[in-house]
Short mmCIF file of C-alpha atoms and ligand atoms in Angstrom, two decimals:
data_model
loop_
_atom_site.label_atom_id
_atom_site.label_comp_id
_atom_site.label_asym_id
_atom_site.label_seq_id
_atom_site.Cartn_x
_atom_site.Cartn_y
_atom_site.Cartn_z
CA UNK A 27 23.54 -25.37 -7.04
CA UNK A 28 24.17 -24.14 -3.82
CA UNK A 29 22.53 -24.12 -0.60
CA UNK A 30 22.29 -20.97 1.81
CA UNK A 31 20.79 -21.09 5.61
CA UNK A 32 19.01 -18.26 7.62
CA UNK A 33 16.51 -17.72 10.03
CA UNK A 34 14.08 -16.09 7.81
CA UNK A 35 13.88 -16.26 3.99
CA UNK A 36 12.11 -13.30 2.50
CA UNK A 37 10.54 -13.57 -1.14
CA UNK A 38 10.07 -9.67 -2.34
CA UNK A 39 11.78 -6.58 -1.79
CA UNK A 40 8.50 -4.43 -1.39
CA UNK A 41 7.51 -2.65 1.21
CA UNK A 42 6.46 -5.46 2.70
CA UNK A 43 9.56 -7.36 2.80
CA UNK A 44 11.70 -4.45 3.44
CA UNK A 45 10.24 -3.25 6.31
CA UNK A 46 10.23 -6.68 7.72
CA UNK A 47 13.78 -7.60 7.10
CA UNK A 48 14.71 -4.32 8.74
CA UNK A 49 12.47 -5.19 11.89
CA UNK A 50 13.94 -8.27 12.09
CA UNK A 51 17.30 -7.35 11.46
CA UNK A 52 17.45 -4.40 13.83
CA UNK A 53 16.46 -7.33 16.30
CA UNK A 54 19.63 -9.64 15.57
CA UNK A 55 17.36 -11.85 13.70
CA UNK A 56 19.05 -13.49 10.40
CA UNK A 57 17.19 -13.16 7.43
CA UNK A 58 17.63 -13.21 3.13
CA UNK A 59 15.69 -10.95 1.20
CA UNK A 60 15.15 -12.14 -2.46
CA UNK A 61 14.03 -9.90 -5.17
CA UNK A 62 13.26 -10.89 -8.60
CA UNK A 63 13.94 -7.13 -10.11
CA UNK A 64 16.87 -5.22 -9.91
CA UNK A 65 17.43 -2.81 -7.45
CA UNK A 66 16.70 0.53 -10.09
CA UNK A 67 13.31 -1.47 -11.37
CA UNK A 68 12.28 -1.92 -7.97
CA UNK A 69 13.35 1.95 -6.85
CA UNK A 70 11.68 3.70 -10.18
CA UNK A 71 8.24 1.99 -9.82
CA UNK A 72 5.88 4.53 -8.75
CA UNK A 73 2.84 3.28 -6.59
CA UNK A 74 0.53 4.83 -3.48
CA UNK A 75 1.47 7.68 -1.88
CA UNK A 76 -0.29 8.42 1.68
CA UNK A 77 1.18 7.22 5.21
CA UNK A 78 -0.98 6.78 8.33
CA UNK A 79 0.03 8.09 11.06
CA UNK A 80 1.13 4.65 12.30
CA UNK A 81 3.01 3.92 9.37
CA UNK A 82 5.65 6.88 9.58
CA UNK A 83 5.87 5.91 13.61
CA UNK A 84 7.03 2.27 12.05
CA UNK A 85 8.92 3.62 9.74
CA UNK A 86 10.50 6.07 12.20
CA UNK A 87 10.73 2.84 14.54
CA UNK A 88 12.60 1.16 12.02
CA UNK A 89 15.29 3.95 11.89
CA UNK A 90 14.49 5.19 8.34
CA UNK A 91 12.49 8.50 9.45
CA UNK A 92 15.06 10.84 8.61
CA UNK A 93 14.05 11.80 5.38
CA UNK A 94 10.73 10.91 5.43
CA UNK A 95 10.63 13.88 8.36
CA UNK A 96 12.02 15.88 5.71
CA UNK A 97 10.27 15.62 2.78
CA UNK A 98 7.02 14.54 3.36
CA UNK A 99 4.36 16.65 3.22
CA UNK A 100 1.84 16.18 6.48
CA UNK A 101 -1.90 16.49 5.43
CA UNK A 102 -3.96 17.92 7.98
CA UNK A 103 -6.87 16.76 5.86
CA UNK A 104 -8.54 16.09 2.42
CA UNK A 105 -10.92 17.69 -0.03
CA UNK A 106 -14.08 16.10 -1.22
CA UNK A 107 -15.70 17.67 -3.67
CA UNK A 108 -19.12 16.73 -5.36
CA UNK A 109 -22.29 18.54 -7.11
CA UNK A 110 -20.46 21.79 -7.32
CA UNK A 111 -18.82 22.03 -3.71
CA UNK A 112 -15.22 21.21 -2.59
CA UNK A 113 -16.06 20.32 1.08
CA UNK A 114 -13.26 20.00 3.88
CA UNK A 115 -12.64 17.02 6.26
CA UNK A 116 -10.02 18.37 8.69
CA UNK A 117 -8.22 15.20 10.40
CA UNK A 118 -6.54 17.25 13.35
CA UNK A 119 -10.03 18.14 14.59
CA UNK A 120 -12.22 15.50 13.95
CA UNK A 121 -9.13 12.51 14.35
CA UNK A 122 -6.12 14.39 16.02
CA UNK A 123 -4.23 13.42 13.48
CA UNK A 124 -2.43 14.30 9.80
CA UNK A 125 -1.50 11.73 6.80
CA UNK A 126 1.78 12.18 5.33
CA UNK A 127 2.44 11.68 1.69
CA UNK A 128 5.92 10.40 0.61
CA UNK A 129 5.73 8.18 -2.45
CA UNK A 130 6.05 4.42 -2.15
CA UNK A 131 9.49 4.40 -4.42
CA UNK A 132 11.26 6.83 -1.58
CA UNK A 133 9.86 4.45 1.15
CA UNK A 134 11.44 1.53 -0.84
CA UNK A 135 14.77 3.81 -1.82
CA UNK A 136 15.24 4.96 1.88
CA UNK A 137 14.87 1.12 3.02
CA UNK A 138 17.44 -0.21 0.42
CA UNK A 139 20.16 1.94 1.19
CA UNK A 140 20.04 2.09 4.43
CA UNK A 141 19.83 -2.01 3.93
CA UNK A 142 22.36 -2.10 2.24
CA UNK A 143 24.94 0.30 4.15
CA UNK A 144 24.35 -2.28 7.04
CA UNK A 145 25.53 -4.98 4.93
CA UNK A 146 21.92 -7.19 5.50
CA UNK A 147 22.32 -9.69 3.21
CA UNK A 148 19.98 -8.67 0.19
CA UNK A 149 19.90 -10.23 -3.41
CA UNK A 150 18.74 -8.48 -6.51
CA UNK A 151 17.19 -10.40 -9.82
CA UNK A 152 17.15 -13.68 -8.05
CA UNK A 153 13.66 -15.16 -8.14
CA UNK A 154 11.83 -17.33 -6.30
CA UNK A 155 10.85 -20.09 -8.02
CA UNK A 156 9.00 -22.78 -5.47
CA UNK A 157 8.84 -23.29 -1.81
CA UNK A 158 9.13 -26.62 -0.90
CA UNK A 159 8.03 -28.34 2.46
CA UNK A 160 6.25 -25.33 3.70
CA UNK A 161 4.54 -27.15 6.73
CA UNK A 162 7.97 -28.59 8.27
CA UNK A 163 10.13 -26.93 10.27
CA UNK A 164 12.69 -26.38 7.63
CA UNK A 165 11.03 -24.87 4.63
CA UNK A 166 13.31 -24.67 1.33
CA UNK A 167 13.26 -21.71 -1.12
CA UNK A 168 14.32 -22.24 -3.83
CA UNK A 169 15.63 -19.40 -6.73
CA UNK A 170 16.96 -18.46 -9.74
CA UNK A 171 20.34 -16.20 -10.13
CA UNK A 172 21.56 -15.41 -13.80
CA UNK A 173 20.67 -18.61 -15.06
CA UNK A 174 21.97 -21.10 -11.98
CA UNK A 175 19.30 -22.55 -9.33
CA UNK A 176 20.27 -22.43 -5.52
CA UNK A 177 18.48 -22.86 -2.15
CA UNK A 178 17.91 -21.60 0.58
CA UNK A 179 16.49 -23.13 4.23
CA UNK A 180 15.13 -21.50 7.09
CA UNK A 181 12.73 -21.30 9.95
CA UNK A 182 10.63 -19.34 8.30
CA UNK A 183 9.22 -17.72 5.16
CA UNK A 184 7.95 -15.09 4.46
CA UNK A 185 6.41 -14.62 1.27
CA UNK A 186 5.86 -10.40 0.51
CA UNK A 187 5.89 -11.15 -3.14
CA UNK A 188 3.42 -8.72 -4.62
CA UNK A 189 0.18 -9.78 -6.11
CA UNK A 190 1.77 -12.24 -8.79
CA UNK A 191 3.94 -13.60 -6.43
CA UNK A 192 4.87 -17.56 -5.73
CA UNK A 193 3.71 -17.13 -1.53
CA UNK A 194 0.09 -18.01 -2.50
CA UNK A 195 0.47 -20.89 -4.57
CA UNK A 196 2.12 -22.83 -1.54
CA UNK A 197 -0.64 -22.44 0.33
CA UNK A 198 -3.16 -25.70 -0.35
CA UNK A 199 -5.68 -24.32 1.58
CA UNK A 200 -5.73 -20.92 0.26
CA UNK A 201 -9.05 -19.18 -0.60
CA UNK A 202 -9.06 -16.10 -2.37
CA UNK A 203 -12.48 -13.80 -2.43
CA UNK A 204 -12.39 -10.96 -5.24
CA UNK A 205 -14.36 -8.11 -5.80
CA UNK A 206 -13.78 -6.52 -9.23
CA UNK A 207 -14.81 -2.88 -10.38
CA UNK A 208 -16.17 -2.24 -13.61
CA UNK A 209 -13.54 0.64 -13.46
CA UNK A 210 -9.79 1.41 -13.33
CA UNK A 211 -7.81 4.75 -12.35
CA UNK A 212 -5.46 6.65 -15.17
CA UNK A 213 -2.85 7.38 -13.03
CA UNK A 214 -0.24 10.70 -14.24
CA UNK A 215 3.02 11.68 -12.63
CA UNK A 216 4.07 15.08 -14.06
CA UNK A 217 6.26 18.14 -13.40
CA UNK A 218 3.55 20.77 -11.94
CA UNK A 219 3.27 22.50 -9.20
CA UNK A 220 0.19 21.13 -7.08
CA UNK A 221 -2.79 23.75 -7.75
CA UNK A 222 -4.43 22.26 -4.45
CA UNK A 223 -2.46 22.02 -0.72
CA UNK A 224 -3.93 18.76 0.40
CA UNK A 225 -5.46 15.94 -1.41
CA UNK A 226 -9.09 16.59 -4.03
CA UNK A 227 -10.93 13.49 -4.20
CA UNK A 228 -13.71 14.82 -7.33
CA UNK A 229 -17.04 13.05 -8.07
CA UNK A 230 -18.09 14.32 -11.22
CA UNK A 231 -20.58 12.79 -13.68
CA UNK A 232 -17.92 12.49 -16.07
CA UNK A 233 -16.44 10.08 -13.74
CA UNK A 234 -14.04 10.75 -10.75
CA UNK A 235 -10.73 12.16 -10.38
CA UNK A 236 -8.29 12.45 -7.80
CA UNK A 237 -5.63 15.37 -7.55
CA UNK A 238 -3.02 14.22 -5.57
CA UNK A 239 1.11 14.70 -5.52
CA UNK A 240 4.76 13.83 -4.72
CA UNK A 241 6.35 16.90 -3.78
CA UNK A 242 5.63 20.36 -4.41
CA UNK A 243 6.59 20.48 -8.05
CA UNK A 244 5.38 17.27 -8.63
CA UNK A 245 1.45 16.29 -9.32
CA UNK A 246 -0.04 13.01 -9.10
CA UNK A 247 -3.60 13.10 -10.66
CA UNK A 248 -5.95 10.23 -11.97
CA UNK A 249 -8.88 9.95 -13.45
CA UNK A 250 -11.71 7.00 -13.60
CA UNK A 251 -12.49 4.86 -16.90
CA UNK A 252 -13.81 1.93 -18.20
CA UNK A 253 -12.19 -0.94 -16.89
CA UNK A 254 -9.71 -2.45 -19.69
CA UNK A 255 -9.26 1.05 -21.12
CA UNK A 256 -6.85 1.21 -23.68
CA UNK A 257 -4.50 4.07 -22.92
CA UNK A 258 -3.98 4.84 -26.89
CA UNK A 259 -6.56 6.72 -26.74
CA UNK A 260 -5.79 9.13 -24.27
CA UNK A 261 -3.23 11.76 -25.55
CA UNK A 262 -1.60 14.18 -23.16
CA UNK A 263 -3.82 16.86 -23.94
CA UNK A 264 -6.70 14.69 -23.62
CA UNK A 265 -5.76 13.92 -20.35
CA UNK A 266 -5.77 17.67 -19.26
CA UNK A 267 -8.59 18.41 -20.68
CA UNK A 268 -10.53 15.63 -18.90
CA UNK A 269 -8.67 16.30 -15.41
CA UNK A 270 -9.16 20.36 -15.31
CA UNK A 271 -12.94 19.14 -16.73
CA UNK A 272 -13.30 17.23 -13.78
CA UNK A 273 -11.57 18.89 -10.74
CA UNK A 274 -11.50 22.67 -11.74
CA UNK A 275 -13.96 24.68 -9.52
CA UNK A 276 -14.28 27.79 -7.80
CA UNK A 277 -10.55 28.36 -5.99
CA UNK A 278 -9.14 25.10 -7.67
CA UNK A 279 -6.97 24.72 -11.04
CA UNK A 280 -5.48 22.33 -12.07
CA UNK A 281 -1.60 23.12 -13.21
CA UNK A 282 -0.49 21.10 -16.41
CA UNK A 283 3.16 20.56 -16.78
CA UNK A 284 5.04 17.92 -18.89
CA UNK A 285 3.87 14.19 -18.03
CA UNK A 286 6.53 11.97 -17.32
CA UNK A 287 4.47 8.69 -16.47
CA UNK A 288 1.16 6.90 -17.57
CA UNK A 289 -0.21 4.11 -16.04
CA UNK A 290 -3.72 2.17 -15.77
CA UNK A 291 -4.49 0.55 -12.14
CA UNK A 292 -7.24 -1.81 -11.96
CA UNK A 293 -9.81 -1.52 -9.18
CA UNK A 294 -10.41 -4.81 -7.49
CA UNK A 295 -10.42 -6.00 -4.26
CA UNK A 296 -8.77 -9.31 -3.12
CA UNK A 297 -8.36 -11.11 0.69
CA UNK A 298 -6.89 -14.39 0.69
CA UNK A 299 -7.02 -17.04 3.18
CA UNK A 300 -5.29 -17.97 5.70
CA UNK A 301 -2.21 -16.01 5.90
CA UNK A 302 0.06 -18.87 6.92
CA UNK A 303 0.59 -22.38 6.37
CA UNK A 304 3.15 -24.12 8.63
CA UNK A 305 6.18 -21.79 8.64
CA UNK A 306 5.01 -20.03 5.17
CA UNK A 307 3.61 -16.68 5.87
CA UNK A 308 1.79 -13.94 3.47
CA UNK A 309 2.53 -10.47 4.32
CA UNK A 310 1.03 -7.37 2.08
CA UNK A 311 -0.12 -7.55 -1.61
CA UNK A 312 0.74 -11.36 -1.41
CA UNK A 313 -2.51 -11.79 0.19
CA UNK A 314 -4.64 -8.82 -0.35
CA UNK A 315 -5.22 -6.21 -2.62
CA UNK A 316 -7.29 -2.92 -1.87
CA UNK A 317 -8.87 -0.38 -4.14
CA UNK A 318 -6.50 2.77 -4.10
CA UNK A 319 -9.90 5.26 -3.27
CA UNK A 320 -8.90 4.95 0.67
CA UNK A 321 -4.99 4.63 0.17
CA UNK A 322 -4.66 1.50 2.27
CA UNK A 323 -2.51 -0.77 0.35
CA UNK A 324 0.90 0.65 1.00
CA UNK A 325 -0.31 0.92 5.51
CA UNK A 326 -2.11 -2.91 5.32
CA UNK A 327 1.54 -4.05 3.90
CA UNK A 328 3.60 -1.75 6.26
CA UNK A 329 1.56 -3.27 9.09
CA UNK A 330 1.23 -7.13 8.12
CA UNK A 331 5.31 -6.65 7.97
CA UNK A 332 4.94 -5.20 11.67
CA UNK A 333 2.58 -7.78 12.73
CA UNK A 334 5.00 -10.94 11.34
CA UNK A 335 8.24 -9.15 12.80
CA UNK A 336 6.96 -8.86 16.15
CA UNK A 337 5.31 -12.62 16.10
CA UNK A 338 8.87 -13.68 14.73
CA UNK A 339 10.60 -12.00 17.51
CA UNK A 340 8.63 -12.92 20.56
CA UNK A 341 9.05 -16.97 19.07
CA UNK A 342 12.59 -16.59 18.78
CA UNK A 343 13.36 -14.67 22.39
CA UNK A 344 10.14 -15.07 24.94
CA UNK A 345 9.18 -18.89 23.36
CA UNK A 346 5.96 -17.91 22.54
CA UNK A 347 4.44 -18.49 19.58
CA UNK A 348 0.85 -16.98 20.15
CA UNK A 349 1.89 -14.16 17.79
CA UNK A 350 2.43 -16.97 15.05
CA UNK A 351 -0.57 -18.32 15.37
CA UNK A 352 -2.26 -15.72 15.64
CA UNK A 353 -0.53 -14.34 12.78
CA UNK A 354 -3.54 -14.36 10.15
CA UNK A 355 -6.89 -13.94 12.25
CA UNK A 356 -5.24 -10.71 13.58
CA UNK A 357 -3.82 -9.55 9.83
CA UNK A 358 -7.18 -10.44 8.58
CA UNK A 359 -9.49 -8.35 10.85
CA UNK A 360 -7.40 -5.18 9.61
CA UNK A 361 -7.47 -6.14 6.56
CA UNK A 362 -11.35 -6.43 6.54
CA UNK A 363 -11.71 -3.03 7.94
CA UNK A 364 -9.65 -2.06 5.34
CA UNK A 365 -11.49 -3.69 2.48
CA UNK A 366 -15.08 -2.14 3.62
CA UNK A 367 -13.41 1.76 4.10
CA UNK A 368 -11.83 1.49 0.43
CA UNK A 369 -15.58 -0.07 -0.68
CA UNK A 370 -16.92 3.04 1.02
CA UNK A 371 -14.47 5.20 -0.47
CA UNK A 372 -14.71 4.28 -4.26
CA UNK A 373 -19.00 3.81 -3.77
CA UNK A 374 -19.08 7.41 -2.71
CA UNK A 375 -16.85 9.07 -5.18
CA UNK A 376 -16.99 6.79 -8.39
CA UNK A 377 -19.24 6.76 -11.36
CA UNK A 378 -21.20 3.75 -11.08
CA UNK A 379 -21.69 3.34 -14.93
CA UNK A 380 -24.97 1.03 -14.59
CA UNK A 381 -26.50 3.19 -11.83
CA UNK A 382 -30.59 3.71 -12.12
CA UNK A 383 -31.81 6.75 -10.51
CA UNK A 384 -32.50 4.97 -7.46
CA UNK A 385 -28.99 4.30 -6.77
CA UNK A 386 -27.62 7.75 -8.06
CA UNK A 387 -30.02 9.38 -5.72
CA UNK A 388 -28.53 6.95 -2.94
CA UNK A 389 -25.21 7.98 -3.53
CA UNK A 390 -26.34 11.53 -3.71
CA UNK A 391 -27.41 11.11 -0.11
CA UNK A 392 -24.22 9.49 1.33
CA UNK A 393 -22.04 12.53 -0.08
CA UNK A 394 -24.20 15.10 1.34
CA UNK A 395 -24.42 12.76 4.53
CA UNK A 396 -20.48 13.03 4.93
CA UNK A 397 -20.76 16.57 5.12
CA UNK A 398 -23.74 17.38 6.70
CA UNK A 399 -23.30 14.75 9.54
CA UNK A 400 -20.29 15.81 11.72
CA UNK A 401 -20.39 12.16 12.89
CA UNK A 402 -20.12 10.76 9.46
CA UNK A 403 -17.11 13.02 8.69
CA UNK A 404 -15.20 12.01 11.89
CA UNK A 405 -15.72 8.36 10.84
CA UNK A 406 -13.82 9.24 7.62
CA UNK A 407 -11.20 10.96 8.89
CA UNK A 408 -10.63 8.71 11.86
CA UNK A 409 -10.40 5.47 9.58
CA UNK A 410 -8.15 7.44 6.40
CA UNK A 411 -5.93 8.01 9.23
CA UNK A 412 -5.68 5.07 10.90
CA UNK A 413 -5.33 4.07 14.65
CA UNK A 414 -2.13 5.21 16.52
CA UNK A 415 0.76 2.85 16.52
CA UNK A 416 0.28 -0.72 18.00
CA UNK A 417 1.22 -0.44 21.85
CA UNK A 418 2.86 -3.84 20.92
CA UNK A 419 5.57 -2.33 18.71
CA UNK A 420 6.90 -1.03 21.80
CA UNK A 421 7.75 -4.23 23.10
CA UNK A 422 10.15 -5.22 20.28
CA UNK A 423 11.67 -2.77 20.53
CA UNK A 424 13.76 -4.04 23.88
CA UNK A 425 15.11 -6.64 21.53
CA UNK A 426 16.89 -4.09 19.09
CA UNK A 427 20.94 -3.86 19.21
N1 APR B 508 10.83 -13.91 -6.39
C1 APR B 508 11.39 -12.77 -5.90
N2 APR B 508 10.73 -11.59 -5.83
C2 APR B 508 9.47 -11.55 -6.27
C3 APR B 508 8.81 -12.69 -6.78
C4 APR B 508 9.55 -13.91 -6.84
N3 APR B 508 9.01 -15.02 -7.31
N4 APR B 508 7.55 -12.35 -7.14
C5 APR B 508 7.43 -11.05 -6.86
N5 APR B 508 8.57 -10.54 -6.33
C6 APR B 508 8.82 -9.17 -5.89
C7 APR B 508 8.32 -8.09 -6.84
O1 APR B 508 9.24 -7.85 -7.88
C8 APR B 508 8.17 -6.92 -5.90
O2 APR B 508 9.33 -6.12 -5.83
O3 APR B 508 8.08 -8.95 -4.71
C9 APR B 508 7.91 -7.55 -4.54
C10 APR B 508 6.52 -7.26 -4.02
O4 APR B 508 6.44 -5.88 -3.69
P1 APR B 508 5.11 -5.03 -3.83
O5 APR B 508 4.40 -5.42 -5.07
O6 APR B 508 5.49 -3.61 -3.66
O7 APR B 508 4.19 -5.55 -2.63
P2 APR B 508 4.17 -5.17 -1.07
O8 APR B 508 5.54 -5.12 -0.49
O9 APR B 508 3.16 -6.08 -0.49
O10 APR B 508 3.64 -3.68 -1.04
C11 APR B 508 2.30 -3.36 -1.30
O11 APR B 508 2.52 -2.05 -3.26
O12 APR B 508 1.10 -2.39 -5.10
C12 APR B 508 1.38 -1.58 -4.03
O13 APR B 508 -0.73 -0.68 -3.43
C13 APR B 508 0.23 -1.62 -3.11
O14 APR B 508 1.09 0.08 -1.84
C14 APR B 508 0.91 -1.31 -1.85
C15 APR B 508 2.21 -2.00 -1.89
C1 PHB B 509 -1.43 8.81 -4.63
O1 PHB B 509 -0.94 9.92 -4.38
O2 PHB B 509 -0.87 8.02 -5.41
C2 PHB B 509 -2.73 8.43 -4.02
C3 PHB B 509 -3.30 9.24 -3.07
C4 PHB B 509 -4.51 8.90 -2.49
C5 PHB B 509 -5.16 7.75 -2.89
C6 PHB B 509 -4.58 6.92 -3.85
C7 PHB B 509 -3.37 7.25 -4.42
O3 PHB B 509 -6.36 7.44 -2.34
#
C-alpha cells in the first residue's frame, strides 16, 4: 500500500472534476484526479450536448477554448414545435445571447489532453473506494489500482464522481429529494446530416422528440417512452419511422443515416443535501441530477466545478474561507433554478401518459402561452441560456501562472 499527499484529491474524471483540476491547477494548486475508467471509456461516452454561454467563457477561461471555438456550432436559438407549428425562440433578441453545442465527450477529450500534456498528475482505472475522516482536516482517499489498495491525504476532497459515485455516501447528513418521470428519452447518435439548423424540441401526441446534433454530419435525435422501455423492441427502422412520425412537418425532415449508438436515459430529478461535509465536497452529478429537456446537467457541473475552484483558491491565497462555507447554499440555489426550468421544460413538451383532459388542455395553454406571450418566450430563452459568466471568475484569475 502506498500513501500519496496533495492539496486536493479529486474522485471522477467528468466534467466536473476536470474542469476543476484544471482551475485549480492553472492556479498552482496541487491536486490528484482519480478515475475509475480508462481514459478511452471515459472519452467514447456520449452524454449532453448544449453549452451556456457561461460555460464556453469557463471553458475558454480554463485555456481549452481553442477547439471548442472551432467546432462548435453557436445556436442563435431553438425550435418548438407543437399542434402542427414549429415556432421560433430567437436567443440573440429576446436574451443577447447563443448556446453552443459541442458534445460532452470533446469537452472531456479536450480537457484530458491538454491535462495530460501539462503533466497534472491524473490516474486512470483507479477507483475510489472510501473516504475516511471526511470532517478533519486531513481527509484520506482511499483506491484501488490493478488489484493493490493505496491512499491518498489531502486538504480537501472533492468528490465529482457521477451519480453512482462514493462522494455521497460520506456524507451522514446527506438528504437526497427525487422526482421520477414516468418516462425516459431513446437517445440515437447517427451519421446524417442535420435536416434542421438549430435544435427541434417536438410535442406530439405520440410522445415527444427532440432533433438535436454533434456536428454537421452527425444527428443526435431522441424520442420519449415508457419509462423501463426495453430497447429490443425498437429496431432501427422502427426508430425512423417513429422520429420522422414525430418531428417531420412543413420545411422539416428528418435525414436517416446509419445509427452508430442506442441508449435509454431515465428522466428523474435528484438534489442532494448539503454539498459538503467538513473538507468533503460534492460537485456535479454527485449531488444532482436534472432532466435532459432544458440541457442543464453538463452547465450545473461545469459551474459547481467553478464555484469549488474559486472557494479553494481564495482559502488557500486571501485566508478566507467564506467561499467554503458558502460552498453548498450558493451551488444549491442554481441548482434549484435549474431543477424548476428542466420541470418546465419536460411538463411543456412531454406526453403526460395519465393526463385527463383537464390537464391536456392546461398544457395546451402553456405551449401556446410561450409563443403568444413575448414575455413568456424571453423567460425561456433567457434561462436555456443562462446568466453571463460569474464576475467572480475574474478574480481567480490573478492567481493563474
Ligand atoms: N472512483 C473513481 N472514479 C469514479 C468513481 C470512483 N469510485 N465513481 C465514479 N467515478 C467516475 C466515473 O467513471 C465518471 O467518469 O466519476 C466520473 C463522473 O463523471 P460524470 O458522470 O460525467 O459526472 P460530472 O462530471 O458531474 O458531469 C455531469 O454528465 O451525466 C452527465 O448530464 C450529466 O452532463 C452532465 C454531466
Ligand atoms: C443533446 O444534443 O444531447 C441534447 C440537446 C438538448 C437537450 C438535451 C440533449 O435538451
Amino acid at each position: 500500500m502506498s500513501n500519496y499527499h496533495t492539496r486536493v484529491t479529486i474522485i471522477g474524471a467528468g466534467p466536473a472534476g476536470l474542469v476543476l483540476g484544471h482551475l485549480l491547477s492553472l492556479a498552482g494548486i496541487d491536486n490528484l484526479i482519480l478515475e475509475r475508467r480508462s481514459r478511452e471509456y471515459v472519452e467514447a461516452r456520449v452524454r449532453a450536448g448544449v453549452l451556456e454561454r457561461a460555460s464556453v467563457s469557463l471553458l475558454e477561461l480554463a485555456g481549452v477554448g481553442d477547439r471548442l471555438r472551432r467546432e462548435g456550432l453557436v445556436h442563435e436559438g431553438i425550435y418548438l414545435q407543437f399542434n402542427g407549428g414549429r415556432h421560433h425562440i430567437d436567443f440573440r433578441e429576446l436574451a443577447d445571447g447563443a448556446v453552443t453545442v459541442y458534445g460532452q465527450q470533446e469537452v472531456v477529450k479536450d480537457l484530458i489532453a491538454d491535462r495530460l500534456a501539462h503533466g497534472w498528475p491524473t490516474v486512470f482505472e483507479a477507483e475510489a473506494t472510501t473516504i475516511a475522516d471526511a470532517d478533519s482536516l486531513g481527509p484520506r482517499v482511499l483506491f484501488r489500482q490493478q488489484g493493490d489498495e493505496h491512499s491518498v491525504t489531502s486538504a480537501f476532497v472533492a468528490a465529482c464522481d457521477g451519480t453512482h459515485g462514493i462522494g455521497h455516501r460520506s456524507i451522514p447528513t446527506l438528504t437526497t429529494y427525487t422526482l421520477d418521470y414516468p418516462y425516459a428519452w431513446l437517445g440515437i447518435l447517427a451519421r446524417a446530416r442535420p435536416g434542421t439548423d438549430e435544435l427541434v424540441y417536438s410535442y406530439s401526441d405520440r410522445g415527444f422528440a427532440l432533433y438535436s446534433m454533434r456536428s454537421t454530419s452527425v444527428s443526435r435525435l431522441y424520442l420519449q417512452v415508457p419509462a423501463g422501455e426495453d430497447l429490443g423492441g425498437w429496431s432501427h427502422d422502427r426508430i425512423w419511422a417513429e422520429l420522422k412520425a414525430r418531428l417531420e412537418s412543413p420545411g422539416l425532415v428528418v435525414n436517416e443515416g446509419s445509427i452508430t449508438e442506442v441508449g435509454l436515459t431515465p428522466m428523474r430529478s435528484t438534489v442532494s443535501t448539503p454539498m459538503r461535509f467538513g473538507n468533503v465536497f460534492l460537485a456535479g452529478d454527485a449531488a444532482h441530477i436534472v432532466p435532459p429537456t432544458g440541457a442543464k446537467g453538463l452547465n450545473l457541473a461545469l459551474q459547481d466545478a467553478l464555484e469549488l475552484a474559486s472557494a479553494i483558491i481564495e482559502s488557500v491565497y486571501e485566508h478566507d474561507a467564506a467561499g467554503l462555507e458558502g460552498y453548498s447554499e450558493h451551488c444549491l440555489g442554481r441548482v434549484w433554478r435549474a431543477q424548476r426550468f428542466a420541470n418546465y421544460m419536460t411538463r411543456l413538451l412531454h406526453l403526460d401518459y395519465a393526463a385527463d383532459e383537464f390537464a391536456r388542455q392546461l398544457q395546451l395553454a402553456d405551449q401556446r402561452g410561450v409563443v403568444d406571450s413575448m414575455a413568456e418566450a424571453t423567460s425561456l430563452a433567457e434561462r436555456y441560456v443562462g446568466p453571463a459568466l460569474d464576475a467572480r471568475s475574474e478574480r481567480i484569475v490573478k492567481w493563474f501562472r
